[in-house]
Tab-separated table of C-alpha atoms (C1' of nucleotides) in Angstrom:
chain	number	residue	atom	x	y	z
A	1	UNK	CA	1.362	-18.336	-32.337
A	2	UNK	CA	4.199	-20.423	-30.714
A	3	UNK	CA	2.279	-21.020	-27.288
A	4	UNK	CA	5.196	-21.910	-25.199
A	5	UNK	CA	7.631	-19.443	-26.155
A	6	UNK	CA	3.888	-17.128	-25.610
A	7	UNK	CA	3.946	-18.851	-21.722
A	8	UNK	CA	7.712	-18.779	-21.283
A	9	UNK	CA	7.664	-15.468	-21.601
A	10	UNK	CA	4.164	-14.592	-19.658
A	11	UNK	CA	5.825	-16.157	-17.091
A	12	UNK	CA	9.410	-14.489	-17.174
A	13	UNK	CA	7.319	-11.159	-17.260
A	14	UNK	CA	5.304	-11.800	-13.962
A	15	UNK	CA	8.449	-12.989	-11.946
A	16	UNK	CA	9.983	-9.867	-13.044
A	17	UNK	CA	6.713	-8.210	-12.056
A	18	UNK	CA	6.460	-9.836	-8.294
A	19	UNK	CA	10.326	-8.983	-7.561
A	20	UNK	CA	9.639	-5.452	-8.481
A	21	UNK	CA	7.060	-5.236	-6.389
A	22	UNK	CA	8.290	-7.285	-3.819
A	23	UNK	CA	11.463	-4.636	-3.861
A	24	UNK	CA	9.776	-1.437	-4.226
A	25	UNK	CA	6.820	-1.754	-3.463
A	26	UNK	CA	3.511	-1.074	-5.103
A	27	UNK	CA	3.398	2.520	-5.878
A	28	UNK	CA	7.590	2.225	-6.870
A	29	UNK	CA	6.062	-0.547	-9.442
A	30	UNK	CA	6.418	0.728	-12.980
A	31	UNK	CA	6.796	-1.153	-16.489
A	32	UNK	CA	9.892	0.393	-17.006
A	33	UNK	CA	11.083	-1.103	-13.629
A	34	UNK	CA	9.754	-4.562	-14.593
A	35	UNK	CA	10.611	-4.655	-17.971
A	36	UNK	CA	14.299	-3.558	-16.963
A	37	UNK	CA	14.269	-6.775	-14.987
A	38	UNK	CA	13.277	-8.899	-17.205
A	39	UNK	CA	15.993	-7.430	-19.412
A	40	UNK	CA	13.194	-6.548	-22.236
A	41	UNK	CA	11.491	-3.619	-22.932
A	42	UNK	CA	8.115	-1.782	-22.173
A	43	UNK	CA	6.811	-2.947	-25.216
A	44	UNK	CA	7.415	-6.478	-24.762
A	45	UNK	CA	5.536	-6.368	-21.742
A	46	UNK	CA	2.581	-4.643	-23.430
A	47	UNK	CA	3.018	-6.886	-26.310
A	48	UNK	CA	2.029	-9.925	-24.177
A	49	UNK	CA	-0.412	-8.231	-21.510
A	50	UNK	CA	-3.268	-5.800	-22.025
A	51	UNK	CA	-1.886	-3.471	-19.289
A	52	UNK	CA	-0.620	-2.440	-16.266
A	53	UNK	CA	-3.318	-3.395	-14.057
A	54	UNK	CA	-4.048	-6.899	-15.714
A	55	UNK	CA	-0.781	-8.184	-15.310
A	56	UNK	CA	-0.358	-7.350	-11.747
A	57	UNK	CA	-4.582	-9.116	-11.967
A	58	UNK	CA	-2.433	-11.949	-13.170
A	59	UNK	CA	0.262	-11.693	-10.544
A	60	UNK	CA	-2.174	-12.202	-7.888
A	61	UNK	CA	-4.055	-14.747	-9.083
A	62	UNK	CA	-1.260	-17.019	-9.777
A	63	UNK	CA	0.431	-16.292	-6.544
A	64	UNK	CA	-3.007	-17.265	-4.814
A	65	UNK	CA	-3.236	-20.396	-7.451
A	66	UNK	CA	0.291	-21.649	-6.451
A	67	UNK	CA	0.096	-21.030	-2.760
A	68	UNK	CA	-3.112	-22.747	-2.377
A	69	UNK	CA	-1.782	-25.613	-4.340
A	70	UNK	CA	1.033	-26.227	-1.982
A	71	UNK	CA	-1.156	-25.646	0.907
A	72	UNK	CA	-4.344	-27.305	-0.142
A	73	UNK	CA	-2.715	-31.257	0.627
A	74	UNK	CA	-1.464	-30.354	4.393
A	75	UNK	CA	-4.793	-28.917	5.169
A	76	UNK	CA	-7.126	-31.722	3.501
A	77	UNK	CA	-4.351	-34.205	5.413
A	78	UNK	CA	-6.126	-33.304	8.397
A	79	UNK	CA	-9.410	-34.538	9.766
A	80	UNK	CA	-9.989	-32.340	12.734
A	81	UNK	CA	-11.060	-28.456	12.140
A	82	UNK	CA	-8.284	-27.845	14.512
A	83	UNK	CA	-5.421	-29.809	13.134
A	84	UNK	CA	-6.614	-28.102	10.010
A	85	UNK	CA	-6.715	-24.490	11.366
A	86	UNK	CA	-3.407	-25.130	12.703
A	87	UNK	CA	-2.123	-26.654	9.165
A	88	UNK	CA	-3.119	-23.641	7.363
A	89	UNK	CA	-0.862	-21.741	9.284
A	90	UNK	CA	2.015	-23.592	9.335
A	91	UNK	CA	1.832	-24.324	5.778
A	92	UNK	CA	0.982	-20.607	4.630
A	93	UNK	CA	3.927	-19.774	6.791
A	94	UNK	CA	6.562	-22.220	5.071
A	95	UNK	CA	5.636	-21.623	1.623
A	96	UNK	CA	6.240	-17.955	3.112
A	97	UNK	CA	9.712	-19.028	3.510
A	98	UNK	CA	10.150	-20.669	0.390
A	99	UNK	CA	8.430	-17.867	-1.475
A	100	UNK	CA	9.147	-14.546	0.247
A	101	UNK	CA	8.882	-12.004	-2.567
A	102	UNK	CA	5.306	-13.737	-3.352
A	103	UNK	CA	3.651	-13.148	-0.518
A	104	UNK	CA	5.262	-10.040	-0.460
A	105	UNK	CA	4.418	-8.952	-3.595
A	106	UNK	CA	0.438	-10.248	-3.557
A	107	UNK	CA	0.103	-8.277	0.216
A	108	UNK	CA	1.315	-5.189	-1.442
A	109	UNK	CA	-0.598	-5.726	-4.648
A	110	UNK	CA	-4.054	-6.668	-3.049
A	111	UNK	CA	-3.626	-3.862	-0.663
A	112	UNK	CA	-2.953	-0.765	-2.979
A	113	UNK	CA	-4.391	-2.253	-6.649
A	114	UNK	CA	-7.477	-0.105	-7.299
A	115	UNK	CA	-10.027	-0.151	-10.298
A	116	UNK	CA	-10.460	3.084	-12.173
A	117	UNK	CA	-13.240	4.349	-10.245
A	118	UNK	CA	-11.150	4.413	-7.415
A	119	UNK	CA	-12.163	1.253	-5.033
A	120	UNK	CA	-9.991	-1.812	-4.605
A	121	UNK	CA	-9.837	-4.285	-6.801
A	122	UNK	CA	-9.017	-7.140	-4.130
A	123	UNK	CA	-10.780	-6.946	-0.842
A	124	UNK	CA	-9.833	-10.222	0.923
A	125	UNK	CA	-11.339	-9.012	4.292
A	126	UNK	CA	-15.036	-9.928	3.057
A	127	UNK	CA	-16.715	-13.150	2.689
A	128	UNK	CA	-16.596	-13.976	-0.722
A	129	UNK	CA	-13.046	-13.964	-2.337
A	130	UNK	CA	-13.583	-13.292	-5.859
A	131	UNK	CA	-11.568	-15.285	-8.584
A	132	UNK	CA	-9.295	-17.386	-6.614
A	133	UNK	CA	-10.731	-20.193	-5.190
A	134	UNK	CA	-8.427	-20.947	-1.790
A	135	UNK	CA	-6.443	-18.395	-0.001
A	136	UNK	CA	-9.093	-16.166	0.254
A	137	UNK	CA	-11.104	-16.007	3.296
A	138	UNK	CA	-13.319	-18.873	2.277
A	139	UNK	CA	-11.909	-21.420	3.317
A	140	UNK	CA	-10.498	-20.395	6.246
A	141	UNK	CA	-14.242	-19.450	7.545
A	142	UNK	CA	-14.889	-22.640	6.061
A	143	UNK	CA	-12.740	-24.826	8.540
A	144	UNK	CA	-14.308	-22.969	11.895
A	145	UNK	CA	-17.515	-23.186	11.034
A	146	UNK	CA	-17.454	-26.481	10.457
A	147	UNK	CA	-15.425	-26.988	13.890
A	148	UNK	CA	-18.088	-25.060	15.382
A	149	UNK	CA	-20.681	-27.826	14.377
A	150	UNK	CA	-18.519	-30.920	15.165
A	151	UNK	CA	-18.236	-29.396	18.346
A	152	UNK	CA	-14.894	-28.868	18.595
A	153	UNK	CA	-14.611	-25.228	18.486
A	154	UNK	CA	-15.914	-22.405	20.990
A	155	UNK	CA	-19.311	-20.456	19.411
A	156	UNK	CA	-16.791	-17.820	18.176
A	157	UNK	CA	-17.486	-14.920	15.321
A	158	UNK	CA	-15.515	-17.423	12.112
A	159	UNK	CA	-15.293	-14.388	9.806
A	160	UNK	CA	-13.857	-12.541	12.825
A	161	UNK	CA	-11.437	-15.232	13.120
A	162	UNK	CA	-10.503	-16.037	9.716
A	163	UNK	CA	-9.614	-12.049	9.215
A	164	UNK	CA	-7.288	-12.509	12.182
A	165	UNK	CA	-5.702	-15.759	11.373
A	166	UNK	CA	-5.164	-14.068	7.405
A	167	UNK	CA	-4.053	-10.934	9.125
A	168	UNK	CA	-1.295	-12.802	11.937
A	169	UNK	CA	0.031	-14.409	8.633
A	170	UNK	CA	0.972	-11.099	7.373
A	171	UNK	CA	2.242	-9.762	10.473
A	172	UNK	CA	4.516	-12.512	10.073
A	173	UNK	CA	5.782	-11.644	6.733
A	174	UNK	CA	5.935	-7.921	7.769
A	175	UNK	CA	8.063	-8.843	11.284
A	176	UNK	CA	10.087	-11.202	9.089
A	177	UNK	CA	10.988	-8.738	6.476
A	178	UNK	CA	12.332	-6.197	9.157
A	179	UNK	CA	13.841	-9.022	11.472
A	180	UNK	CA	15.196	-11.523	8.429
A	181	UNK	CA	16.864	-13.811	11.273
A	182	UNK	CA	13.222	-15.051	12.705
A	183	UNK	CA	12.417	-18.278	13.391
A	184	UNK	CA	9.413	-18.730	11.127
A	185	UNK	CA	9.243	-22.324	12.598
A	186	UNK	CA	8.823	-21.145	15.943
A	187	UNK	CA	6.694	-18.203	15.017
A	188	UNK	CA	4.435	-20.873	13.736
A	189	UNK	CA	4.434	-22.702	16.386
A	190	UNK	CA	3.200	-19.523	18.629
A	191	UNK	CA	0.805	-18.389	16.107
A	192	UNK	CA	-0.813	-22.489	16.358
A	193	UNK	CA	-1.130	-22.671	19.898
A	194	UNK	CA	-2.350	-18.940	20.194
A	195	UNK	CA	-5.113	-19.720	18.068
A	196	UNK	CA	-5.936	-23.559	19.084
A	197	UNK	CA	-6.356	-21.646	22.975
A	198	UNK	CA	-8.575	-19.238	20.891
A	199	UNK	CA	-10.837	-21.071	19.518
A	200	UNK	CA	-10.664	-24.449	21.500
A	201	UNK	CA	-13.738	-25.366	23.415
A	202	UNK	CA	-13.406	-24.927	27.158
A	203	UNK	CA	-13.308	-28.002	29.241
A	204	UNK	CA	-16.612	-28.889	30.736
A	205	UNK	CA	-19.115	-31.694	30.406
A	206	UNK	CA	-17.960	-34.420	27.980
B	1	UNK	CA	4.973	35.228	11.643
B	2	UNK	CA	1.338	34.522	12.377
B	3	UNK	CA	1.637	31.402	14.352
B	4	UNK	CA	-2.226	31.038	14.283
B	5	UNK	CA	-2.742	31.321	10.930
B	6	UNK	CA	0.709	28.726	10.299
B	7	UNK	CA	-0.891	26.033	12.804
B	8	UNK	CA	-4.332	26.497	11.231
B	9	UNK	CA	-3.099	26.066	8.056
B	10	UNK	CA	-0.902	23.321	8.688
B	11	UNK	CA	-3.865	21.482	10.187
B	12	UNK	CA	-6.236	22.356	7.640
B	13	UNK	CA	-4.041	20.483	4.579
B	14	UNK	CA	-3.064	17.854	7.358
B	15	UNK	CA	-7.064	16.818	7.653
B	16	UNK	CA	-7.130	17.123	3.692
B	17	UNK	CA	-4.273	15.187	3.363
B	18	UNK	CA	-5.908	12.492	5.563
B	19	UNK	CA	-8.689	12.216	3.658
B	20	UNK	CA	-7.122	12.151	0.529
B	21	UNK	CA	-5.208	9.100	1.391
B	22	UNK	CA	-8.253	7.361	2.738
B	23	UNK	CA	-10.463	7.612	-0.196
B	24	UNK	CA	-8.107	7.099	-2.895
B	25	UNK	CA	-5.304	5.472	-1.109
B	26	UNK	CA	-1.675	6.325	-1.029
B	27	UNK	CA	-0.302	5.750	-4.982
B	28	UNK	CA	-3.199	7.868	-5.556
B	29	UNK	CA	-2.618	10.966	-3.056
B	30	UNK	CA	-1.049	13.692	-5.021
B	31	UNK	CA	0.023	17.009	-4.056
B	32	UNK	CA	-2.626	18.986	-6.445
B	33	UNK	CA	-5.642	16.503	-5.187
B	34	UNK	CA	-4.787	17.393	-1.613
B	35	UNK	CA	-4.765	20.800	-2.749
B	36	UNK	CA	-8.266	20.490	-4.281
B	37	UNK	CA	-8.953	19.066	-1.403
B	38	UNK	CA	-8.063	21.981	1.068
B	39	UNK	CA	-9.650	24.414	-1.145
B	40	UNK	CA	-5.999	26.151	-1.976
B	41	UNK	CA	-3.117	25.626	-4.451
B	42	UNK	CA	-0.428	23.332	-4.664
B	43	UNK	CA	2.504	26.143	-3.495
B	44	UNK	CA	0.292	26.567	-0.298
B	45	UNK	CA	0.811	23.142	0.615
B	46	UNK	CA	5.119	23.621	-0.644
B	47	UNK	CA	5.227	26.823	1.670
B	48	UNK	CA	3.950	24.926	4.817
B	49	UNK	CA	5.668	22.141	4.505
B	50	UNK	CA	9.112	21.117	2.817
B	51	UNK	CA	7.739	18.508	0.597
B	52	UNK	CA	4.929	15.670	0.371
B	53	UNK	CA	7.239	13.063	2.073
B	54	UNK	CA	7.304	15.331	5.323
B	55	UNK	CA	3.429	16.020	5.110
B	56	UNK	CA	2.421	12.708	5.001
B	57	UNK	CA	5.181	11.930	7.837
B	58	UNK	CA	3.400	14.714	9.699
B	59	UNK	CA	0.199	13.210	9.310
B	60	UNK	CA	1.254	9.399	10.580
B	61	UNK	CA	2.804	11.295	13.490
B	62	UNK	CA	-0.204	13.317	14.560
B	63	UNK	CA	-2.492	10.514	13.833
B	64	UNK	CA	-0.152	8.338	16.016
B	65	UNK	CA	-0.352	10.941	18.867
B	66	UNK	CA	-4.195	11.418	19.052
B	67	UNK	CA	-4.824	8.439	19.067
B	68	UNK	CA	-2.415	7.003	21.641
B	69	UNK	CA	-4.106	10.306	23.729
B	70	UNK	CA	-7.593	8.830	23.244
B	71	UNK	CA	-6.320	5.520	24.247
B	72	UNK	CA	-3.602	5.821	27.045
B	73	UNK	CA	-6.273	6.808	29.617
B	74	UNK	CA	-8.135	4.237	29.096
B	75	UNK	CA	-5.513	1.695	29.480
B	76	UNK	CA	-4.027	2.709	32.247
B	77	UNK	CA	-7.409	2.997	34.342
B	78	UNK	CA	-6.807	-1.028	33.855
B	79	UNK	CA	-4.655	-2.787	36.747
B	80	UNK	CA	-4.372	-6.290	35.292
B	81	UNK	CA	-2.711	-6.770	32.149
B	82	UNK	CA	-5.755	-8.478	30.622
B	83	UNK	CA	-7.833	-5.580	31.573
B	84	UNK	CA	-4.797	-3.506	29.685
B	85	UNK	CA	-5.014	-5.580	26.841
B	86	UNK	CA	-8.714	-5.626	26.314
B	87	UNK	CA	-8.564	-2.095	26.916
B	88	UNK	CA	-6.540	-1.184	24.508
B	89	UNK	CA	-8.445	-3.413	22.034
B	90	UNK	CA	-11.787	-2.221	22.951
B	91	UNK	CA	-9.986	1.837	22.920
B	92	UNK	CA	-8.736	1.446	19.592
B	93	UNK	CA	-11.835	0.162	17.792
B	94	UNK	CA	-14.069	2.998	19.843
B	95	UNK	CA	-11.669	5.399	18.367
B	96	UNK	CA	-11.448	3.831	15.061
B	97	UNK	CA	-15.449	4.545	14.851
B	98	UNK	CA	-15.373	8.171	15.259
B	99	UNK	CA	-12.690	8.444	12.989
B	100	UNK	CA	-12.393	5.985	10.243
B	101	UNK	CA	-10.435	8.259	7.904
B	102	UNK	CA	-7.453	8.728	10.663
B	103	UNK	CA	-6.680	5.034	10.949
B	104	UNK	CA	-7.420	4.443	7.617
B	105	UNK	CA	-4.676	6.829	5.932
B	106	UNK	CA	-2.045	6.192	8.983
B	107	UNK	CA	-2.393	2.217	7.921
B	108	UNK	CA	-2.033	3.137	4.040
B	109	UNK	CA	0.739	5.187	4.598
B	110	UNK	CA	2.885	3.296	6.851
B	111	UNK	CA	2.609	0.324	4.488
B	112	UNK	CA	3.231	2.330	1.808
B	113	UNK	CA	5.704	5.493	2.458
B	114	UNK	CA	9.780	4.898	1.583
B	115	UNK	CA	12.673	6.784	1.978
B	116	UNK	CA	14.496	7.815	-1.124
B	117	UNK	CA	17.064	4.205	-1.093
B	118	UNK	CA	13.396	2.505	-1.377
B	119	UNK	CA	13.356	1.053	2.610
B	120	UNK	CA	9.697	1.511	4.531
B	121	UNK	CA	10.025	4.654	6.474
B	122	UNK	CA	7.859	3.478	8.811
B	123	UNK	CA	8.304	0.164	9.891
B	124	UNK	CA	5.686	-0.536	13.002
B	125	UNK	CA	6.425	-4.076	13.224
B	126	UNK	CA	9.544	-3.858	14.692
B	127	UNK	CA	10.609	-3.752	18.091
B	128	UNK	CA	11.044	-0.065	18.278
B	129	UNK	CA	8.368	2.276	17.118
B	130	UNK	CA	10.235	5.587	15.682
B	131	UNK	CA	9.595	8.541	16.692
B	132	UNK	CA	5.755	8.287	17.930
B	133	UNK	CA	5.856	6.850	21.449
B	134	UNK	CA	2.479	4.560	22.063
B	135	UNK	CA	0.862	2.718	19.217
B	136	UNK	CA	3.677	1.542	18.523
B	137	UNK	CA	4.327	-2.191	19.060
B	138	UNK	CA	6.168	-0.703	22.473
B	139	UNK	CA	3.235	-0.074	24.891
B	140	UNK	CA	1.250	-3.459	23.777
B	141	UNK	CA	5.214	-5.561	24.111
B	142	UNK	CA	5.060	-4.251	27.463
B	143	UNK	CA	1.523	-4.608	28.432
B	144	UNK	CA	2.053	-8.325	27.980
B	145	UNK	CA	5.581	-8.646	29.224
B	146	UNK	CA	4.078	-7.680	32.277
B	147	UNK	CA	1.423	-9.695	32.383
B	148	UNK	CA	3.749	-12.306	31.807
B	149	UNK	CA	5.827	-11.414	34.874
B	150	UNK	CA	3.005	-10.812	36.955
B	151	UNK	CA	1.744	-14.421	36.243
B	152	UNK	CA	-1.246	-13.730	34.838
B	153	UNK	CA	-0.374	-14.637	31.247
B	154	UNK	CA	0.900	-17.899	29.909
B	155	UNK	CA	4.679	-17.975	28.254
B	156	UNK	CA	4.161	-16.541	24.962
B	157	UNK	CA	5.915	-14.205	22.959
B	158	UNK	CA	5.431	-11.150	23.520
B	159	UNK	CA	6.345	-9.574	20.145
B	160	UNK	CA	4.257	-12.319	18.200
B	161	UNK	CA	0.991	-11.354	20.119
B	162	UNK	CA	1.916	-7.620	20.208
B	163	UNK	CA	2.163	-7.783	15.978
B	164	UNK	CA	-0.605	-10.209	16.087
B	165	UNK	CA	-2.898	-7.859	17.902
B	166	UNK	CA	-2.040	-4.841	16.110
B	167	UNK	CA	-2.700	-6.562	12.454
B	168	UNK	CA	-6.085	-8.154	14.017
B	169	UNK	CA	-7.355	-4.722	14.875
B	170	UNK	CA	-5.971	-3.782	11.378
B	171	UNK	CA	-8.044	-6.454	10.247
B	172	UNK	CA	-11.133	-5.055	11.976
B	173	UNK	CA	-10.677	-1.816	10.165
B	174	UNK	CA	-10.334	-3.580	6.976
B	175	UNK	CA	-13.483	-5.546	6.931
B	176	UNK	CA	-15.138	-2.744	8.544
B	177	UNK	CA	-14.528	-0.525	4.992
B	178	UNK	CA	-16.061	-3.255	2.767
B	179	UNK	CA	-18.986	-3.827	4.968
B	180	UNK	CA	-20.012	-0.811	6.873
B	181	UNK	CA	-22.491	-2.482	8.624
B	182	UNK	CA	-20.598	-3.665	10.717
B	183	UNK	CA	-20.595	-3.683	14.159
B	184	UNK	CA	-17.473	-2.829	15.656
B	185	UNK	CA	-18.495	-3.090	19.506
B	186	UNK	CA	-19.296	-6.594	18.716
B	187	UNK	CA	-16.191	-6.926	17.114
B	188	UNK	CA	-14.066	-5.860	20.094
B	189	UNK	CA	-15.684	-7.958	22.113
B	190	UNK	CA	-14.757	-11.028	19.868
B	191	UNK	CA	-11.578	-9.789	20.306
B	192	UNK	CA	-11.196	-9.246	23.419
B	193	UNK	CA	-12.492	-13.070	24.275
B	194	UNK	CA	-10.063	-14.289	21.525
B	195	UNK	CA	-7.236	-12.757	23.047
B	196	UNK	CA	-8.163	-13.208	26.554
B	197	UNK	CA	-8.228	-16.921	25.546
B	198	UNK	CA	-5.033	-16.916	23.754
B	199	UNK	CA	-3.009	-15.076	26.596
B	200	UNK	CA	-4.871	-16.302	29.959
B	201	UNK	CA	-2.294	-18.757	31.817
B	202	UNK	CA	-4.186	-22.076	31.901
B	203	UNK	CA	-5.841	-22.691	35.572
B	204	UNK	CA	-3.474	-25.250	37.245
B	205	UNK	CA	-1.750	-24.458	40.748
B	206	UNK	CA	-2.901	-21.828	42.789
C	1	DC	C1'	-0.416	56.672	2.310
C	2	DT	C1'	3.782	54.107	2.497
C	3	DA	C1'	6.789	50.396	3.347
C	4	DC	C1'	7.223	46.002	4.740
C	5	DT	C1'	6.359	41.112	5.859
C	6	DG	C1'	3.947	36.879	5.503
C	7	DT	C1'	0.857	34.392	2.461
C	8	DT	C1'	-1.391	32.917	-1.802
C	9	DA	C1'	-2.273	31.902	-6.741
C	10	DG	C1'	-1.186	30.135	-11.053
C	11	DG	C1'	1.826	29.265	-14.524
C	12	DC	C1'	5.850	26.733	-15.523
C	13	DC	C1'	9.704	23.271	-15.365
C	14	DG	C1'	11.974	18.748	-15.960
C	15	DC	C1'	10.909	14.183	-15.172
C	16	DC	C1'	8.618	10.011	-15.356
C	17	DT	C1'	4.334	7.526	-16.228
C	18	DG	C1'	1.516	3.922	-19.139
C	19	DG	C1'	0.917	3.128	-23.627
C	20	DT	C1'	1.443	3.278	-28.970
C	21	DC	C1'	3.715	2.986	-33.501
C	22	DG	C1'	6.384	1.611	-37.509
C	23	DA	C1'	10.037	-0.839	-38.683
C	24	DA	C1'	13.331	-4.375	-38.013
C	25	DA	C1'	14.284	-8.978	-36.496
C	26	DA	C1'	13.376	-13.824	-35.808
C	27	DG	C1'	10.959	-17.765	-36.815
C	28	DT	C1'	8.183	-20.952	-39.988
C	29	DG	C1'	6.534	-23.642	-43.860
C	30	DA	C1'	6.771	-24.528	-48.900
D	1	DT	C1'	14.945	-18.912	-51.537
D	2	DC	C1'	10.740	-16.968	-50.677
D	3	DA	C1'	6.585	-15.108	-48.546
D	4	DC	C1'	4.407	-14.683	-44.394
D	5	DT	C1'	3.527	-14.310	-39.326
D	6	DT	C1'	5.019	-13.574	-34.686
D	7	DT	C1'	7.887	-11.125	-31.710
D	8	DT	C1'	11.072	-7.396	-30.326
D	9	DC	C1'	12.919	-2.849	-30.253
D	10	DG	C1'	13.573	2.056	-29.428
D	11	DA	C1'	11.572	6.257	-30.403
D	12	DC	C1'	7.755	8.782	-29.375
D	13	DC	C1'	3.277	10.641	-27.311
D	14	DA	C1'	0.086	13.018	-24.170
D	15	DG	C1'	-0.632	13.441	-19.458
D	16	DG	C1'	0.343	13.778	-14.643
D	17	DC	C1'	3.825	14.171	-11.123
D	18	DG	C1'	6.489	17.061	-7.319
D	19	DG	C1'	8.380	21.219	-6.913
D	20	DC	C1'	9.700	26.157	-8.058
D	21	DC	C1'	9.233	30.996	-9.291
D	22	DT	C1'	7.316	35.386	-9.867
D	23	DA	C1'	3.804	38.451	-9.157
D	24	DA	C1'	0.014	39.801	-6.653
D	25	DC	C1'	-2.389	39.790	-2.318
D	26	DA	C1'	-3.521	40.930	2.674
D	27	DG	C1'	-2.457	42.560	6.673
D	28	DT	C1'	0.060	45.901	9.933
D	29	DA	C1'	3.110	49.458	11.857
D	30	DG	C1'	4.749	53.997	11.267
DNA sequence: CTACTGTTAGGCCGCCTGGTCGAAAAGTGA
DNA sequence: TCACTTTTCGACCAGGCGGCCTAACAGTAG
C-alpha cells in the first residue's frame, strides 16, 4: 500500500540486481545472489517483482531511461549532425564512467536475456528499439540521416553506422574493464575524430 | 587407443557444442542438450573431455584457429596496411557467411565463459590474446601499427581502432541474426570505406 | 572362444535454481 | 487496545544442473 517504502525498495532490489550482474555476470545472476546483496531474502524479491526475467526487464529499461536522460541535453545542445554524433559519444562514454556497473550490467543483460521460446528478448542491433525510447539505435540512425540530408555527412549505410558507433561504445567499456587505468577522456576523443573522418563529407565543390 | 575414433568424436560434440551455443546461447548450453544434440549421452561428452568448461574452451580455440586459417592468407596477399585492413574486414565477414554458427557461439562464449573466482576467461579486448594466436586483437594492433610507421595511416591508436574494428564486425554479425536478409558483402564494403576513412592519413605533403 | 581394452549408455548423486507457502512481524487507523 | 493490511522471513518444493559410477557393449589379438 505504502508506495514509497513499495519504490524504495523496487529500487534497492534493482541496484542489488545490476551489481550482481555487473560482478558475475549474466548467467552467475541468481536471486539468491541478488537478494544476498540487498541483505533480504528470495522472497522479498519475488514479493515485489513477478520474476526473474521481469526484473532484470526492469533493470534494462531503467538503465536505458537514466542514461538517455543524462545524455539526451548534450546531444539536443548541438545543432550540427556532427557535433551531435560526436556528443553522443562523449556523453555515453562519461556517464560510462560515472556509471560503470550500469552499462555493464545492461550489455550483459541485453546480450544473454532470452524469452522462453528461446530468442532474445533485447535485440538493439535492428532498427526499431522496442520499449526504450533513446539509447537504442534510433536515434543514433536518426542523427546521420539527417546529416546525410543537410549535407553534411558522406552517403554512408546510417544503420551500418549507428551499429558501429553503439558497438565502439562497448568496446570501450569491455577495454576499460580489463585495462581500469584508461583514459576514457582520451578514448573519447579517438573514438570522435575516428568517426567525424568516417562519416565527414570529402572536400570538393562548396 | 583409437585415435580416429577419439578425434572424430571429439569433433563431432565440438560441432554440437557449437551449435548448441548458437541457438540457445551460452546460460542455455547444457551438457545433456549438447548431448541430444550429438546424438549420444552425457558420459560420452565427460569421457572426451574433462568437463564443460574445457569443451567450450576447446571450441573458442578451434573456432579461433579456423578462422584465423581462412583469413591469414588473405591478409597477407595485401602489401599496404589498408589493403591488410580491408582484407581482414572483408575475410572475416566472407567467413562469417559460410559459417554463422562458428562466430556466433565463439562471440557468446567469450563474453560469457569465467573461471571458477568469477574473472572472464577469455578476455579478447586486451592487448594480448591468450592462447589463440590471430584473431586476437594482436594481428589487427599490428596491421595498423604498421601502417602507422609506414606513413600510410594517420596517428591514431592503435588499440582503440583494433577493439573498434573487432566489435564493428561483431556488430555486423549481430544485425545480421535479426535480419537475415542482409547483405553482408555490402556490409564489408561499408566497412571497409568507413575504416579506410577513419585511418587514411589526410593528403597534405608529399 | 577367450581375455582384454576402449567406448557407450543410463541411472544416480549432491547441489543449486526460480518460485511458493504459511506464519510471523511491522505498520496503520479507530 | 484492537482489528486489519502490508511486508518479511525461512523452510520447502519440483526440476535441472554438472559430473560420476557401474554395467554392458564393441572391437581385436591370441
Amino acid at each position: 500500500m505504502n508506495p514509497i517504502i513499495q519504490a524504495a525498495r523496487r529500487e534497492q532490489i534493482i541496484e542489488a540486481a545490476i551489481d550482481t550482474v555487473a560482478e558475475v555476470g549474466y548467467p552467475g545472476t541468481t536471486l539468491a545472489r541478488i537478494a544476498e546483496r540487498a541483505q533480504t531474502s528470495k522472497s522479498v524479491i519475488s514479493y515485489h517483482f513477478p520474476g526473474k526475467d521481469d526484473l532484470l526487464e526492469q533493470v534494462v529499461l531503467q538503465i536505458y531511461a537514466d542514461t538517455w536522460a543524462f545524455m539526451e541535453p548534450r546531444v539536443e545542445a548541438e545543432t550540427t549532425a556532427a557535433g551531435q554524433l560526436g556528443a553522443y559519444i562523449t556523453a555515453e562514454l562519461d556517464y560510462m564512467r560515472e556509471h560503470r556497473a550500469r552499462l555493464l550490467a545492461v550489455a550483459d543483460i541485453v546480450a544473454n536475456h532470452r524469452t522462453a521460446d528461446g530468442s532474445l528478448r533485447f535485440t538493439p542491433d535492428a532498427e526499431g528499439s522496442q520499449g526504450a525510447e533513446g539509447l537504442g539505435l534510433g536515434v543514433l540512425t536518426d542523427i546521420l540521416r539527417r546529416g546525410q540530408r543537410a549535407g553534411e555527412f558522406r552517403n554512408f549505410d546510417p544503420q551500418v553506422l549507428a551499429v558501429t558507433v553503439n558497438r565502439a561504445l562497448d568496446g570501450a567499456l569491455g577495454r576499460w574493464v580489463t585495462e581500469p587505468s584508461l583514459d576514457l577522456g582520451a578514448y573519447a576523443t579517438e573514438l570522435t575524430t575516428l568517426f567525424d573522418l568516417a562519416t565527414r563529407k570529402p572536400q570538393k565543390e562548396s
